[in-house]
GROMACS .gro file of C-alpha atoms in nm:
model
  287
    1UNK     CA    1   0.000   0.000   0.000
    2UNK     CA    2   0.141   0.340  -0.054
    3UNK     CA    3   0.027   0.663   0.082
    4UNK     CA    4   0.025   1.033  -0.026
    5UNK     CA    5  -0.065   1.366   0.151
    6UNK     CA    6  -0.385   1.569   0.008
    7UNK     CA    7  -0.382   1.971   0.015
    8UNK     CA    8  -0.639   2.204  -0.107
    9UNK     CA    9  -0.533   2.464  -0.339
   10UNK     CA   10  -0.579   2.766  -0.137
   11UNK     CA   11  -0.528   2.907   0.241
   12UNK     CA   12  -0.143   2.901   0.283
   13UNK     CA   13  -0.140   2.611  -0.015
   14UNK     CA   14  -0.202   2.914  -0.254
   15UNK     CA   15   0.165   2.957  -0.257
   16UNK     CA   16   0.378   2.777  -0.440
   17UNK     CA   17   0.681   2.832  -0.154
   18UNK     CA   18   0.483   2.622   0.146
   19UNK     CA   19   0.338   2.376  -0.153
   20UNK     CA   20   0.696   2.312  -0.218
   21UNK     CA   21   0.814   2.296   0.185
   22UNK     CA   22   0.538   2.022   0.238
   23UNK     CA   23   0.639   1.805  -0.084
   24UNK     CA   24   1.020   1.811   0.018
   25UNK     CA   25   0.903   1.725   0.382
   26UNK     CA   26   0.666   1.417   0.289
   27UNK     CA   27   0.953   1.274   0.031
   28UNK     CA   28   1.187   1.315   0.358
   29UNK     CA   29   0.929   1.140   0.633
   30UNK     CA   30   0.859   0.833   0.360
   31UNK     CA   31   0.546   0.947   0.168
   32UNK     CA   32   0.446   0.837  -0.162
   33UNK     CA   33   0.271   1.109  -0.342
   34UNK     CA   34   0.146   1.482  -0.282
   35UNK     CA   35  -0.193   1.571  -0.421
   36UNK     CA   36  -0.366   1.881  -0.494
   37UNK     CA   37  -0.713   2.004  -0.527
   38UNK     CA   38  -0.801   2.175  -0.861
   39UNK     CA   39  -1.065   2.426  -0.803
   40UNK     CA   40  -1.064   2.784  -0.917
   41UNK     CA   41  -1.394   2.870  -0.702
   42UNK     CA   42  -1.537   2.736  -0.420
   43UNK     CA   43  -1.803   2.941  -0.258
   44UNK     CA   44  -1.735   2.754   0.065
   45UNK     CA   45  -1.392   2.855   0.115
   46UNK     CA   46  -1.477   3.222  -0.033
   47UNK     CA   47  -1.252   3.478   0.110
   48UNK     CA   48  -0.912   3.277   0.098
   49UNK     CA   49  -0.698   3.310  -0.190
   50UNK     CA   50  -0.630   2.992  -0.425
   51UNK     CA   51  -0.354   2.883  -0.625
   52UNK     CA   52  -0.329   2.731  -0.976
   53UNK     CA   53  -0.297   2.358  -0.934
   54UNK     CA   54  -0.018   2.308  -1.223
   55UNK     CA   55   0.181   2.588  -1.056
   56UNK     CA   56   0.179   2.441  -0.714
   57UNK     CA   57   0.296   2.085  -0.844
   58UNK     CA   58   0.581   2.257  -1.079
   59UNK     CA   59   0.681   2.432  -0.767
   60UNK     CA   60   0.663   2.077  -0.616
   61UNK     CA   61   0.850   1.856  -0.864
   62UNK     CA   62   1.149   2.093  -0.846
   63UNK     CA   63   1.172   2.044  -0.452
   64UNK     CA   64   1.116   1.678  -0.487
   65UNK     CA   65   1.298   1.374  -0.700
   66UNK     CA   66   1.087   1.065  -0.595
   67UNK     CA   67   0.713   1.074  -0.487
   68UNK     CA   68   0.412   1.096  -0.694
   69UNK     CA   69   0.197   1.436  -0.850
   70UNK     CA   70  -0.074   1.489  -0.933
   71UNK     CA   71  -0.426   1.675  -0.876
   72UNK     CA   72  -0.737   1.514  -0.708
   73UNK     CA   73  -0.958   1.585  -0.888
   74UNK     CA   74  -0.893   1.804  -1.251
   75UNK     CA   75  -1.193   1.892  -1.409
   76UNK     CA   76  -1.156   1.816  -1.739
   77UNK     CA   77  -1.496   1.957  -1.873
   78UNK     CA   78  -1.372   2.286  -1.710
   79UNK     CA   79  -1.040   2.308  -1.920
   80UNK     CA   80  -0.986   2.309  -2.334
   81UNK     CA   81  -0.842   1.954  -2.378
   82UNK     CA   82  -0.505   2.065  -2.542
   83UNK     CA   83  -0.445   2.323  -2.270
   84UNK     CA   84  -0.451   2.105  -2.039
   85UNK     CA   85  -0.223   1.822  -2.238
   86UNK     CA   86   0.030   2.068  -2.213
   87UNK     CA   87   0.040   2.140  -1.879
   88UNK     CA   88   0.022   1.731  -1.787
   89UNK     CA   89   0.305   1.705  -2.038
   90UNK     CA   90   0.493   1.956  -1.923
   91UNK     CA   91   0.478   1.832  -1.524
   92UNK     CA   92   0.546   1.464  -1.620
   93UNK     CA   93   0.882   1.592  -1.776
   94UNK     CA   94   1.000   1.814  -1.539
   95UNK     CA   95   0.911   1.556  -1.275
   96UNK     CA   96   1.087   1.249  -1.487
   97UNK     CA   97   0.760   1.094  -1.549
   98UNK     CA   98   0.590   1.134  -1.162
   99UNK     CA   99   0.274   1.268  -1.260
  100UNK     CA  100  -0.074   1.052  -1.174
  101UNK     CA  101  -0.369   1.249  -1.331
  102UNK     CA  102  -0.684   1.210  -1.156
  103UNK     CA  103  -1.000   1.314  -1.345
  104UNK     CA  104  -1.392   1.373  -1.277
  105UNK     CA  105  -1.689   1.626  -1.318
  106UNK     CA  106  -1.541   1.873  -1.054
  107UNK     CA  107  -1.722   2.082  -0.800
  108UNK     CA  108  -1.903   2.233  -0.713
  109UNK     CA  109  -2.087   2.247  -1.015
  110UNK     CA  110  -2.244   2.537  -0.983
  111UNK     CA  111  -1.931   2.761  -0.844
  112UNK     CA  112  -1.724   2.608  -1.094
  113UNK     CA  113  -1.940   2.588  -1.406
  114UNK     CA  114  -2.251   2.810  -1.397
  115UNK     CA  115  -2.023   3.107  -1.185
  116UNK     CA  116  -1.822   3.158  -1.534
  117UNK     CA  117  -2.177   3.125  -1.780
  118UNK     CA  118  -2.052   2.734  -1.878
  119UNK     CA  119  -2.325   2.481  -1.884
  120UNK     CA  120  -2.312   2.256  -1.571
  121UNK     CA  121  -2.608   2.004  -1.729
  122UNK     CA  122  -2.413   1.608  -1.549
  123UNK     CA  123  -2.503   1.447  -1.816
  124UNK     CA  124  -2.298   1.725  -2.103
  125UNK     CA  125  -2.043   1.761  -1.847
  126UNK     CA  126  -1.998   1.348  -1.845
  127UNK     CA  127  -1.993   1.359  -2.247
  128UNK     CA  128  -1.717   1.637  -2.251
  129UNK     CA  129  -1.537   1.436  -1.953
  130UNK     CA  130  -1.487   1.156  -2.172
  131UNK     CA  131  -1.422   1.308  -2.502
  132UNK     CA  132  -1.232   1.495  -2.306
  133UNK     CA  133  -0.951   1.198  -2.159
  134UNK     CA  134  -0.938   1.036  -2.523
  135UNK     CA  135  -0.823   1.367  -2.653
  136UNK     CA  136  -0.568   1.356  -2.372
  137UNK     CA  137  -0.431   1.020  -2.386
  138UNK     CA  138  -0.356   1.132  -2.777
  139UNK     CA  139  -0.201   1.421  -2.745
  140UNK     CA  140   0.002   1.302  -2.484
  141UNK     CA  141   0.120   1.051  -2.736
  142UNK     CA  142   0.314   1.293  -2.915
  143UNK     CA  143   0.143   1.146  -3.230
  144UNK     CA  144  -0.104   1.337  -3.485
  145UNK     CA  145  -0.434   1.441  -3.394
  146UNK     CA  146  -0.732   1.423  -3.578
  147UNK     CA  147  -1.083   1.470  -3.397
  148UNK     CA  148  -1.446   1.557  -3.520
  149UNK     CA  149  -1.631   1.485  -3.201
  150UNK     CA  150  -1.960   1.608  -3.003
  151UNK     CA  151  -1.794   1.867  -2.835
  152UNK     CA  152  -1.398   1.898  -2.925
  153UNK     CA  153  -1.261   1.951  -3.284
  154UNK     CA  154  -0.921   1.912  -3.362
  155UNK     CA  155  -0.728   1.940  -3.715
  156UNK     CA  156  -0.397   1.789  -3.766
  157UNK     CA  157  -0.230   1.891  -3.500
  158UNK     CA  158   0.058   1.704  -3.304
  159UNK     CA  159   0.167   1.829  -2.952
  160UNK     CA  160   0.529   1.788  -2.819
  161UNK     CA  161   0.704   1.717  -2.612
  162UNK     CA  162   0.533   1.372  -2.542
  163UNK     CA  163   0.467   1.254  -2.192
  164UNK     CA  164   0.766   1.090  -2.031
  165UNK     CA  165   0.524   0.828  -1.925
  166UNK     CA  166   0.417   0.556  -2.198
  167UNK     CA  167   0.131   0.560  -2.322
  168UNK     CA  168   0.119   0.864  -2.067
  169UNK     CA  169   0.038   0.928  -1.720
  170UNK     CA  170  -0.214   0.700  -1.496
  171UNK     CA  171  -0.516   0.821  -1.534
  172UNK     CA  172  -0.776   0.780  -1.229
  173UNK     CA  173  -1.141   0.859  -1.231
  174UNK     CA  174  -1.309   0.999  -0.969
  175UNK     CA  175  -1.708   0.979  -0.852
  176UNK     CA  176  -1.927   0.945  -0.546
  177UNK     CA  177  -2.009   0.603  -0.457
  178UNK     CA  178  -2.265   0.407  -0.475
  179UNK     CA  179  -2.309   0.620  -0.821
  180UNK     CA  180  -2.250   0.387  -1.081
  181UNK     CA  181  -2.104   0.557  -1.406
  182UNK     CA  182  -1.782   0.714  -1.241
  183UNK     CA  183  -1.682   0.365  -1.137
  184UNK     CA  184  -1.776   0.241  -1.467
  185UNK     CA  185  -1.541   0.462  -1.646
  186UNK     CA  186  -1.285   0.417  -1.410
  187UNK     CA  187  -1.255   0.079  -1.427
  188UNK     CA  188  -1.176   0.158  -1.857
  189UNK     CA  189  -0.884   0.340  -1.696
  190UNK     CA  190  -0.616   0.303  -1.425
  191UNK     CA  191  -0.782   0.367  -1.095
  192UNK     CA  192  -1.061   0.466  -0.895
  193UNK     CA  193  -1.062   0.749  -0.669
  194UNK     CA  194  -1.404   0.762  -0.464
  195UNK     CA  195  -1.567   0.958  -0.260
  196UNK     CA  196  -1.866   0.805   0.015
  197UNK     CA  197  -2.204   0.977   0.021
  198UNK     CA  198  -2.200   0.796   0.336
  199UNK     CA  199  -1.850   0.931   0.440
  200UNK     CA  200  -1.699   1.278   0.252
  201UNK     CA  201  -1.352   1.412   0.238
  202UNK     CA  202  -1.190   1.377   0.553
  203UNK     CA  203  -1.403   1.105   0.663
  204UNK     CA  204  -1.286   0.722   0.643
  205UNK     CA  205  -1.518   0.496   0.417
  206UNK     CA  206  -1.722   0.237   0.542
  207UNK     CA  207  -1.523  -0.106   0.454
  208UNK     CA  208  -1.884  -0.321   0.358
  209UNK     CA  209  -1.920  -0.057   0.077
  210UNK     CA  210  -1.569  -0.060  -0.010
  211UNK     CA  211  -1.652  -0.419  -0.062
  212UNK     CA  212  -1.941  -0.364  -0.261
  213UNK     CA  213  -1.771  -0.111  -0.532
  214UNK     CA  214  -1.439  -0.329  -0.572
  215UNK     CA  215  -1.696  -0.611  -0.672
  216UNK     CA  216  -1.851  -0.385  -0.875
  217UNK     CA  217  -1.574  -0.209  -1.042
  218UNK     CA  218  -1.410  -0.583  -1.076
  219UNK     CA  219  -1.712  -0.675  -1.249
  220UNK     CA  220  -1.653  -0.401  -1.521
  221UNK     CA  221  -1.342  -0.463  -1.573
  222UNK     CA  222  -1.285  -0.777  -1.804
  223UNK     CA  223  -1.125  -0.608  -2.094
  224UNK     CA  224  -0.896  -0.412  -1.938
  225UNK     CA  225  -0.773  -0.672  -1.670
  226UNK     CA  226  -0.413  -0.718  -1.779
  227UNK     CA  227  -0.313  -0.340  -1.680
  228UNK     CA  228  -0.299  -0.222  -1.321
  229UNK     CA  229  -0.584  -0.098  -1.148
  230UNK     CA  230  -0.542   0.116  -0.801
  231UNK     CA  231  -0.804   0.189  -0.562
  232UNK     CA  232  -0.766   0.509  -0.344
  233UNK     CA  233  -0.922   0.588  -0.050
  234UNK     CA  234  -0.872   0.838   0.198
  235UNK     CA  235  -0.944   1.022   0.514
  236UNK     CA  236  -0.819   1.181   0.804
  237UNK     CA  237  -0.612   0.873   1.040
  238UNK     CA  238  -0.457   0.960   1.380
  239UNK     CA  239  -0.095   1.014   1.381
  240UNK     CA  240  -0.041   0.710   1.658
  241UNK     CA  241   0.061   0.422   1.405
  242UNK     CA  242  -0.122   0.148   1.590
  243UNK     CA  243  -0.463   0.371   1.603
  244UNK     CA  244  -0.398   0.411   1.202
  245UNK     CA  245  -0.358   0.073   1.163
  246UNK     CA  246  -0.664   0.017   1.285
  247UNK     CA  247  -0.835   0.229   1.068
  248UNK     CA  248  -0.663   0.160   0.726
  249UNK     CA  249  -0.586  -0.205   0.782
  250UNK     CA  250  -0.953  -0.354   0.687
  251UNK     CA  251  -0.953  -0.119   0.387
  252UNK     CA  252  -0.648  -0.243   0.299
  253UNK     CA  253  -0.771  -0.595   0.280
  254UNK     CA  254  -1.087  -0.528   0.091
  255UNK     CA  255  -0.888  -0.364  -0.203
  256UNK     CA  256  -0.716   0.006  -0.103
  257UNK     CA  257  -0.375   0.042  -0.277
  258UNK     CA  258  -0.320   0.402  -0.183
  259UNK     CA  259  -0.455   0.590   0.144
  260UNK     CA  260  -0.439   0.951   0.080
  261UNK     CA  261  -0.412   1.171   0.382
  262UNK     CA  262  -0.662   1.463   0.427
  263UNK     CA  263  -0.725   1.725   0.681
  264UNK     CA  264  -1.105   1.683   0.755
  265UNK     CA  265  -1.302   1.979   0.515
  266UNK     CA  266  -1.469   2.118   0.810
  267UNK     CA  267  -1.162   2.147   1.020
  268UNK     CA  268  -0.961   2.449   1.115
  269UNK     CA  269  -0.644   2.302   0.974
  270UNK     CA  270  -0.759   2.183   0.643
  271UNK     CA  271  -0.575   2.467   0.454
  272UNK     CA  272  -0.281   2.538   0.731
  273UNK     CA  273   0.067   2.464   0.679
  274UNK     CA  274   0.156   2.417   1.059
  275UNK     CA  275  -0.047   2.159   1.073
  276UNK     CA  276  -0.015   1.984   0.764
  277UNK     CA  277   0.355   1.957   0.854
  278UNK     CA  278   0.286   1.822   1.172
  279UNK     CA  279   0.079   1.547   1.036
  280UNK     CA  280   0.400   1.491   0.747
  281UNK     CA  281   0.695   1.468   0.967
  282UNK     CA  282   0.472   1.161   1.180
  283UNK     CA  283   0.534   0.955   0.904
  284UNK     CA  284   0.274   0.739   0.685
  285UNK     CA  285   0.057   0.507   0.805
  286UNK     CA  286   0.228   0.145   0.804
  287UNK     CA  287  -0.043  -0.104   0.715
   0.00000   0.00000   0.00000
């Protein structure tokens, strides 16, 4: 099991200075991978400035050599699909190939859609989402691109540098469980990265329905079993390793590869570095 450290993109993670402090520290305590949020409004944390995900993780690869990047979640109906290739591209080769991109509908929908006049309809937003992550996985190729679909046109065009990853970057797909069609696309890609109506950020997942969606994403997943498949959960665990045990251990055995480590959302310290650091320098959980 491997385990990464979650930070929103705003409070004192706006700058790209403490974004790179904490990445250097969890590489030095043992971690596995630093993720960050992707939102450029949320109403709820109105009032604190945020940061631009890509910048925060460039800031990041440069103070780090080893552990993962990547976002949790990106958008990808938000962004224009070769935009956001190029960023991707540009992260996995500073980074020497670290990047993990984690994808979904984003939200809130209406801060993060509606807010800017873009339509914010789940079902359009689902089309774009997928059109959306073939567009990527061929431009990150570094092959030609030729497109005519539903919502993205593209005319000849080839995009370099190529990801340092082959075919490119992991790609997990994010959703709220027990919704169905975000664990059905995930399990066409390389990992599943669900949140619990029953249990939201911050808050550790019940293990029965942790059960229930690796059947179900198991289940879904016939064509595309010879490639890797991860299953991240994640939550706020007590620093005492024997108390986190206790918590991520029966995840662990129905499935979890990666625990990610999150302040809880209604917390004080969600977007404080102090405390954040704290939490680092006790080391990850050992399962």
């Amino acid at each position: 099991m491997r385990f990464s450290i979650n930070l929103p993109n705003f409070g004192d993670f706006a700058d790209p200075r403490n974004v790179a402090a904490v990445a250097a520290a969890a590489e030095d305590a043992g971690w596995d991978g630093l993720f960050v949020w992707d939102h450029v409004l949320h109403r709820r944390h109105q009032g604190r400035p945020f940061g631009d995900p890509w910048m925060l993780l460039t800031a990041a690869a440069l103070a780090t050599s080893r552990i993962r990047l990547g976002t949790l979640l990106t958008p990808v109906p938000r962004y224009r699909p070769q935009q956001l290739a190029r960023q991707v591209a540009t992260l996995d080769n500073l980074s020497g190939g670290r990047v993990t991109f984690a994808a979904g509908l984003g939200g809130p929908v209406e801060d993060e859609y509606r807010s800017f006049g873009d339509a914010a309809e789940p079902r359009l937003l689902a089309e774009r989402l997928d059109e959306g992550l073939e567009l990527l996985g061929r431009f990150w190729s570094g092959g030609a691109v030729n497109h005519h679909g539903r919502h993205y046109e593209v005319r000849d065009v080839t995009l370099l540098p190529a990801t340092v990853q082959r075919p490119g970057p992991p790609v997990w797909i994010g959703g709220f469980w027990p919704r169905r069609a975000p664990m059905r696309r995930a399990a066409r890609w390389d990992g599943a990265v669900p949140l619990f109506e029953t249990a939201r950020h911050g808050q550790v997942p019940d293990v029965a329905e942790v059960r229930e969606l690796v059947a179900y994403v198991s289940k879904h997943r016939a064509a595309e079993a010879e490639r890797p498949f991860e299953l991240v959960l994640g939550g706020a665990t007590p620093p005492d390793p024997a108390k986190a045990r206790d918590v991520i251990g029966p995840l662990h055995d129905a499935g979890a590869t990666w625990w990610d480590e999150r302040q809880v959302q209604t917390g004080p310290d969600l977007d404080r570095l102090a405390a954040v650091l704290r939490r680092i320098e006790a080391g990850p959980p050992a399962v």
